[in-house]
Coordinates of C-alpha atoms in Angstrom, one line a residue:
X44 CA 105.6 125.3 88.4
X45 CA 106.3 121.5 88.1
X46 CA 105.5 119.3 91.1
X47 CA 107.2 115.9 90.8
X48 CA 107.2 112.7 92.9
X49 CA 110.6 111.1 93.3
X50 CA 110.9 107.8 95.1
X51 CA 114.6 107.9 96.0
X52 CA 115.8 111.2 97.6
X53 CA 119.4 110.4 96.5
X54 CA 118.4 111.2 93.0
X55 CA 117.1 114.7 93.8
X56 CA 120.1 116.6 92.3
X57 CA 119.7 114.6 89.1
X58 CA 116.0 115.6 88.9
X59 CA 116.8 119.2 89.5
X60 CA 119.4 119.3 86.8
X61 CA 116.9 117.8 84.3
X62 CA 114.5 120.7 84.6
X63 CA 115.6 124.3 84.9
X64 CA 112.2 125.9 85.6
X65 CA 110.4 126.2 88.9
X66 CA 110.3 122.7 90.4
X67 CA 109.0 121.2 93.7
X68 CA 110.1 117.7 94.4
X69 CA 108.4 115.3 96.8
X70 CA 110.6 112.4 97.6
X71 CA 107.8 110.0 98.5
X72 CA 109.9 107.3 100.2
X73 CA 111.6 109.9 102.4
X74 CA 108.3 111.6 103.2
X75 CA 106.7 108.3 104.4
X76 CA 109.8 107.3 106.3
X77 CA 109.7 110.6 108.2
X78 CA 106.0 110.2 109.0
X79 CA 106.5 106.6 110.2
X80 CA 109.5 107.7 112.4
X81 CA 107.6 110.6 113.9
X82 CA 104.6 108.3 114.6
X83 CA 106.9 105.8 116.3
X84 CA 108.3 108.6 118.4
X85 CA 104.9 110.2 119.1
X86 CA 102.2 107.6 119.4
X87 CA 98.8 109.0 118.3
X88 CA 100.2 111.1 115.5
X89 CA 98.4 109.0 112.8
X90 CA 95.1 110.6 113.9
X91 CA 96.5 114.0 113.1
X92 CA 97.9 112.8 109.7
X93 CA 94.6 111.1 108.8
X94 CA 92.7 114.3 109.1
X95 CA 95.3 116.9 107.9
X96 CA 97.2 115.0 105.2
X97 CA 94.6 112.9 103.5
X98 CA 92.0 115.5 102.2
X99 CA 89.2 114.0 104.3
X100 CA 86.6 116.1 106.1
X101 CA 88.0 118.2 108.9
X102 CA 91.0 120.4 109.2
X103 CA 94.0 121.0 107.0
X104 CA 96.9 123.4 106.9
X105 CA 96.1 126.5 105.0
X106 CA 98.0 129.7 104.2
X107 CA 96.6 133.3 104.2
X108 CA 98.5 136.5 103.3
X109 CA 98.7 138.9 106.2
X110 CA 97.7 141.9 103.9
X111 CA 96.9 145.0 106.0
X112 CA 97.8 143.1 109.2
X113 CA 101.5 143.7 108.4
X114 CA 103.3 145.6 111.2
X115 CA 101.1 144.0 114.0
X116 CA 102.4 141.2 116.3
X117 CA 101.0 137.7 116.4
X118 CA 99.5 138.5 119.8
X119 CA 97.5 141.4 118.2
X120 CA 96.2 139.4 115.2
X121 CA 95.5 135.8 116.2
X122 CA 92.3 136.8 118.1
X123 CA 90.9 138.0 114.8
X124 CA 90.8 134.4 113.6
X125 CA 88.3 132.7 116.0
X126 CA 87.7 129.6 113.8
X127 CA 91.3 128.6 113.2
X128 CA 94.5 127.9 115.1
X129 CA 97.5 130.0 113.9
X130 CA 100.4 127.6 113.8
X131 CA 103.0 130.1 112.6
X132 CA 104.0 132.0 109.5
X133 CA 105.9 131.7 106.2
X134 CA 108.2 134.6 105.3
X135 CA 109.5 135.1 101.8
X136 CA 113.3 135.8 101.9
X137 CA 114.7 136.3 98.4
X138 CA 113.3 133.3 96.5
X139 CA 113.4 130.8 99.3
X140 CA 110.6 131.1 101.9
X141 CA 111.4 130.4 105.5
X142 CA 108.9 128.8 107.9
X143 CA 108.5 129.7 111.5
X144 CA 106.1 127.3 113.4
X145 CA 105.1 127.9 117.1
X146 CA 106.7 131.4 117.1
X147 CA 106.5 133.7 120.2
X148 CA 103.5 136.0 120.2
X149 CA 105.7 139.1 120.0
X150 CA 106.7 138.2 116.4
X151 CA 105.9 141.1 114.2
X152 CA 104.4 140.4 110.8
X153 CA 105.9 141.8 107.6
X154 CA 104.5 142.6 104.3
X155 CA 104.4 139.4 102.2
X156 CA 104.2 137.1 105.1
X157 CA 101.6 134.3 105.1
X158 CA 99.9 132.9 108.2
X159 CA 100.0 129.1 108.6
X160 CA 96.6 128.0 109.9
X161 CA 94.9 124.8 111.0
X162 CA 91.4 125.4 109.5
X163 CA 88.4 123.6 108.2
X164 CA 87.9 125.8 105.1
X165 CA 89.5 128.8 103.4
X166 CA 86.4 130.9 104.4
X167 CA 87.4 130.3 108.1
X168 CA 90.8 131.9 107.5
X169 CA 89.2 135.4 106.9
X170 CA 89.6 137.8 109.9
X171 CA 86.5 138.4 111.9
X172 CA 84.9 141.8 111.1
X173 CA 82.9 142.2 114.3
X174 CA 84.8 143.0 117.5
X175 CA 82.5 140.7 119.5
X176 CA 83.6 137.7 117.4
X177 CA 87.2 138.1 118.2
X178 CA 89.2 136.1 120.8
X179 CA 91.1 137.6 123.7
X180 CA 94.9 137.9 123.0
X181 CA 97.1 135.0 123.9
X182 CA 100.7 135.4 125.2
X183 CA 103.2 132.9 124.0
X184 CA 106.7 133.4 125.3
X185 CA 109.8 131.5 124.2
X186 CA 109.5 128.0 125.6
X187 CA 111.8 127.1 128.4
X188 CA 112.9 123.6 127.6
X189 CA 114.1 121.4 130.4
X190 CA 116.9 119.1 129.3
X191 CA 115.3 116.1 127.7
X192 CA 115.9 113.0 129.8
X193 CA 117.7 110.3 128.0
X194 CA 115.2 107.9 126.5
X195 CA 115.6 104.2 127.2
X196 CA 116.3 101.7 124.5
X197 CA 113.5 101.7 121.9
X198 CA 113.0 98.2 120.7
X199 CA 111.3 98.2 117.3
X200 CA 109.9 95.0 115.7
X201 CA 109.5 95.5 111.9
X202 CA 107.4 92.9 110.1
X203 CA 107.9 92.9 106.3
X204 CA 110.2 94.6 103.9
X205 CA 109.9 97.2 101.2
X206 CA 112.1 99.6 99.4
X207 CA 111.6 102.3 102.1
X208 CA 113.3 100.3 104.9
X209 CA 116.8 101.7 104.3
X210 CA 115.4 105.2 104.2
X211 CA 113.4 104.4 107.4
X212 CA 116.6 103.3 109.2
X213 CA 118.4 106.4 108.0
X214 CA 115.6 108.5 109.5
X215 CA 115.7 106.6 112.8
X216 CA 119.5 107.2 113.0
X217 CA 119.0 110.9 112.5
X218 CA 117.6 111.1 116.0
X219 CA 120.9 110.9 117.8
X220 CA 119.4 111.2 121.2
X221 CA 117.4 108.0 120.7
X222 CA 118.7 104.5 121.1
X223 CA 116.9 102.3 118.6
X224 CA 117.3 98.5 118.4
X225 CA 115.5 96.9 115.4
X226 CA 114.4 93.3 114.8
X227 CA 113.4 92.8 111.1
X228 CA 111.4 89.7 110.2
X229 CA 110.8 89.1 106.5
X230 CA 111.0 86.3 104.0
X231 CA 113.3 88.4 101.8
X232 CA 116.9 87.5 101.5
X233 CA 119.1 88.8 104.4
X234 CA 122.1 89.4 102.2
X235 CA 120.0 91.6 99.9
X236 CA 118.6 93.5 102.8
X237 CA 122.1 94.3 104.3
X238 CA 123.4 95.3 100.9
X239 CA 120.5 97.7 100.3
X240 CA 120.9 99.2 103.7
X241 CA 124.7 99.7 103.4
X242 CA 124.3 101.1 99.9
X243 CA 121.7 103.6 101.1
X244 CA 123.9 105.4 103.7
X245 CA 126.5 104.8 106.3
X246 CA 124.1 106.3 108.9
X247 CA 121.4 103.7 108.1
X248 CA 123.9 100.9 108.4
X249 CA 124.8 102.0 111.9
X250 CA 121.4 101.2 113.3
X251 CA 121.6 97.8 115.1
X252 CA 119.3 95.4 113.2
X253 CA 118.7 91.8 113.9
X254 CA 117.7 90.2 110.6
X255 CA 115.4 87.2 110.7
X256 CA 114.4 85.4 107.4
X257 CA 111.0 84.0 108.0
X258 CA 107.4 84.5 106.7
X259 CA 105.9 85.9 109.9
X260 CA 102.5 84.7 108.9
X261 CA 103.5 81.0 109.1
X262 CA 102.5 79.2 112.2
X263 CA 105.2 79.3 114.8
X264 CA 107.3 82.0 113.2
X265 CA 106.3 84.5 115.8
X266 CA 105.8 83.6 119.5
X267 CA 104.5 85.6 122.4
X268 CA 108.1 85.7 123.8
X269 CA 109.2 87.5 120.7
X270 CA 107.1 90.5 121.8
X271 CA 108.6 90.8 125.3
X272 CA 110.2 94.2 125.8
X273 CA 109.2 95.4 122.4
X274 CA 108.3 99.2 122.4
X275 CA 106.8 99.4 118.9
X276 CA 105.6 97.0 116.2
X277 CA 105.6 98.2 112.6
X278 CA 103.9 96.1 109.9
X279 CA 105.0 97.3 106.5
X280 CA 103.1 97.3 103.2
X281 CA 104.9 95.0 100.8
X282 CA 105.9 96.4 97.4
X283 CA 106.6 92.9 96.0
X284 CA 103.0 91.6 95.7
X285 CA 100.7 91.9 92.7
X286 CA 98.2 94.3 94.2
X287 CA 97.6 96.7 97.0
X288 CA 94.8 94.4 98.2
X289 CA 97.1 91.5 98.6
X290 CA 99.7 93.7 100.4
X291 CA 97.1 95.0 102.8
X292 CA 95.7 91.5 103.4
X293 CA 99.1 90.3 104.6
X294 CA 99.4 93.4 106.9
X295 CA 96.0 92.9 108.4
X296 CA 96.4 89.2 108.9
X297 CA 99.8 90.0 110.5
X298 CA 98.0 92.4 112.8
X299 CA 95.5 89.7 113.8
X300 CA 98.4 87.4 114.7
X301 CA 100.0 90.0 116.8
X302 CA 96.7 90.7 118.7
X303 CA 96.4 87.0 119.4
X304 CA 99.9 86.9 120.9
X305 CA 99.2 90.0 123.0
X306 CA 95.9 88.7 124.4
X307 CA 95.5 89.2 128.1
X308 CA 98.5 91.6 128.5
X309 CA 98.1 94.8 130.4
X310 CA 101.2 96.4 128.9
X311 CA 101.0 96.5 125.1
X312 CA 103.5 97.8 122.6
X313 CA 102.5 100.5 120.1
X314 CA 101.2 98.9 116.9
X315 CA 101.6 100.8 113.6
X316 CA 100.3 99.5 110.3
X317 CA 101.4 100.9 106.9
X318 CA 98.6 100.3 104.4
X319 CA 98.4 100.8 100.7
X320 CA 94.7 101.3 100.3
X321 CA 92.5 103.6 102.4
X322 CA 89.5 101.2 101.9
X323 CA 91.2 98.7 104.2
X324 CA 91.8 101.0 107.1
X325 CA 88.6 99.9 108.9
X326 CA 89.8 96.3 108.8
X327 CA 92.5 97.1 111.3
X328 CA 89.7 97.6 113.8
X329 CA 91.4 97.4 117.2
X330 CA 91.5 100.3 119.6
X331 CA 95.0 101.7 120.0
X332 CA 96.2 100.5 116.6
X333 CA 97.4 103.2 114.3
X334 CA 97.5 103.1 110.5
X335 CA 99.4 105.3 107.9
X336 CA 98.1 105.1 104.4
X337 CA 101.2 105.9 102.3
X338 CA 99.7 106.5 98.8
X339 CA 96.9 108.7 100.1
X340 CA 99.3 110.9 102.0
X341 CA 101.7 111.3 99.1
X342 CA 99.0 112.1 96.6
X343 CA 97.5 114.7 98.9
X344 CA 100.9 116.3 99.5
X345 CA 101.5 116.5 95.7
X346 CA 98.1 118.2 95.2
X347 CA 98.6 120.7 98.1
X348 CA 102.1 121.6 97.0
X349 CA 100.8 122.3 93.4
X350 CA 98.4 124.8 94.9
X351 CA 100.6 126.2 97.6
X352 CA 104.3 125.4 97.2
X353 CA 105.2 126.6 100.7
X354 CA 103.4 123.5 102.0
X355 CA 106.5 121.5 101.3
X356 CA 108.6 123.7 103.5
X357 CA 106.0 123.4 106.3
X358 CA 106.1 119.6 105.9
X359 CA 109.9 119.6 106.1
X360 CA 109.8 121.8 109.2
X361 CA 107.2 119.7 111.0
X362 CA 108.6 116.2 110.3
X363 CA 112.4 116.5 110.3
X364 CA 114.7 116.0 113.2
X365 CA 115.6 119.3 115.0
X366 CA 112.4 121.1 114.0
X367 CA 109.1 121.7 115.8
X368 CA 107.1 118.6 116.5
X369 CA 103.5 117.5 117.1
X370 CA 103.3 115.7 120.5
X371 CA 100.6 114.3 122.8
X372 CA 100.8 115.3 126.4
X373 CA 98.6 114.8 129.5
X374 CA 96.5 117.7 130.9
X375 CA 98.8 117.7 134.0
X376 CA 101.8 118.7 131.8
X377 CA 100.2 122.2 131.7
X378 CA 98.5 122.3 135.1
X379 CA 95.1 121.6 133.5
X380 CA 92.1 119.5 134.7
X381 CA 89.1 117.9 133.0
X382 CA 86.2 120.2 132.3
X383 CA 88.0 123.3 131.2
X384 CA 87.2 125.2 128.1
X385 CA 89.4 124.8 125.0
X386 CA 90.1 128.5 125.0
X387 CA 91.5 128.3 128.6
X388 CA 93.5 125.2 127.7
X389 CA 94.9 127.1 124.7
X390 CA 96.0 130.0 126.9
X391 CA 97.6 127.6 129.4
X392 CA 99.5 125.7 126.7
X393 CA 100.7 129.0 125.1
X394 CA 102.0 130.3 128.5
X395 CA 104.4 127.3 128.4
X396 CA 105.6 128.3 124.9
X397 CA 103.5 125.7 122.9
X398 CA 100.5 125.8 120.6
X399 CA 97.4 123.7 121.3
X400 CA 96.0 122.0 118.2
X401 CA 93.4 119.8 119.7
X402 CA 92.3 117.2 122.3
X403 CA 92.2 113.5 122.2
X404 CA 89.7 111.9 124.5
X405 CA 91.0 108.5 125.4
X406 CA 87.6 107.1 126.3
X407 CA 86.1 107.9 122.9
X408 CA 89.4 107.5 121.1
X409 CA 88.8 110.4 118.8
X410 CA 91.1 113.4 118.2
X411 CA 89.3 116.7 118.0
X412 CA 91.4 119.3 116.2
X413 CA 90.5 123.0 116.3
X414 CA 87.2 122.6 118.2
X415 CA 85.0 125.6 119.0
X416 CA 86.7 127.6 121.8
X417 CA 83.9 127.1 124.3
X418 CA 84.1 123.3 124.0
X419 CA 84.7 121.6 127.4
X420 CA 86.4 118.2 127.6
X421 CA 85.2 116.2 130.6
X422 CA 87.4 113.1 130.2
X423 CA 90.2 113.3 132.8
X424 CA 92.3 111.0 130.7
X425 CA 92.2 113.4 127.7
X426 CA 95.5 114.0 126.0
X427 CA 96.5 117.4 124.4
X428 CA 97.8 117.5 120.8
X429 CA 100.4 120.3 120.9
X430 CA 102.9 121.9 118.5
X431 CA 106.2 122.3 120.3
X432 CA 109.5 124.0 119.4
X433 CA 112.7 122.2 118.9

């Protein structure tokens, strides 16, 4: 198996024709654009990505063959894994595996299936041998989705330019039920930007973009009034500077400027930073600011796909329009209150057709994925991290 990084997804057919053996391609620009878009749509997602997609301590997505559990339903087997959260399964059909995330609990396992688990270690994915260690079964019916209310206009302020911007616009445009309006401030030539966007795809070119040619770090380039009505602010890592340190320095100084313009406001836009070096993440420093470290995520994806090729299909399923999504919802969305055990929260979320992955306590600011089932969360402002179906 060859695992290859390809920056431009438009060259994927050329790459496949160049190698006839088993090949997994990770289009890095496309992958990061998807993650940035999902984070814009679902504020808070960066906490999940930081733990699961960067090889740090904590949980990651692991696969385990069902073995002698074949023939049983998910309801019958998930309780045998008390230290993990079963997110779904991978089923091998011919040579192309299919991924089913957040499936109903009546799904019956077949020989050759692999369970998709959120777990801290491979050892945790082993079924519990003692009956007393097992969890009670959880019923997850098919989710009844109310018709999504039309979202209002999403005003996105993008500061900076890199080669991923056309891909990012194309990804934003793929969400046809969303109404994006983009203001792009960069010192790069406007004509070049428009040409790159139009060359990338007709869909990307349809996103309304107001181009501004200015260095946003210069005094007076950005004013407090420029942030009125803005839903999200995205500061991009430049790919035109000599080093990652210099690129991140601009991003972090830009963030400081934004914070000064937002001082004293009760209602703040979402702020998302793209960083090139994980060592600089702590410099962002402000509560409520999110960071995505592009090279770290791509390198971890490449390593994981080399070990378990089905990870690529899981990534595609999770972070592509029309598939299941990771969202953050209040306790009240599932009729829950503060102080309940995680296992009871898990059952309540499952009863609505979703999968509970963790809890984010707003007061402490930390996302706790896959906690011990007896853990109680006392913060009434806690937010649930859930896996939902399309």
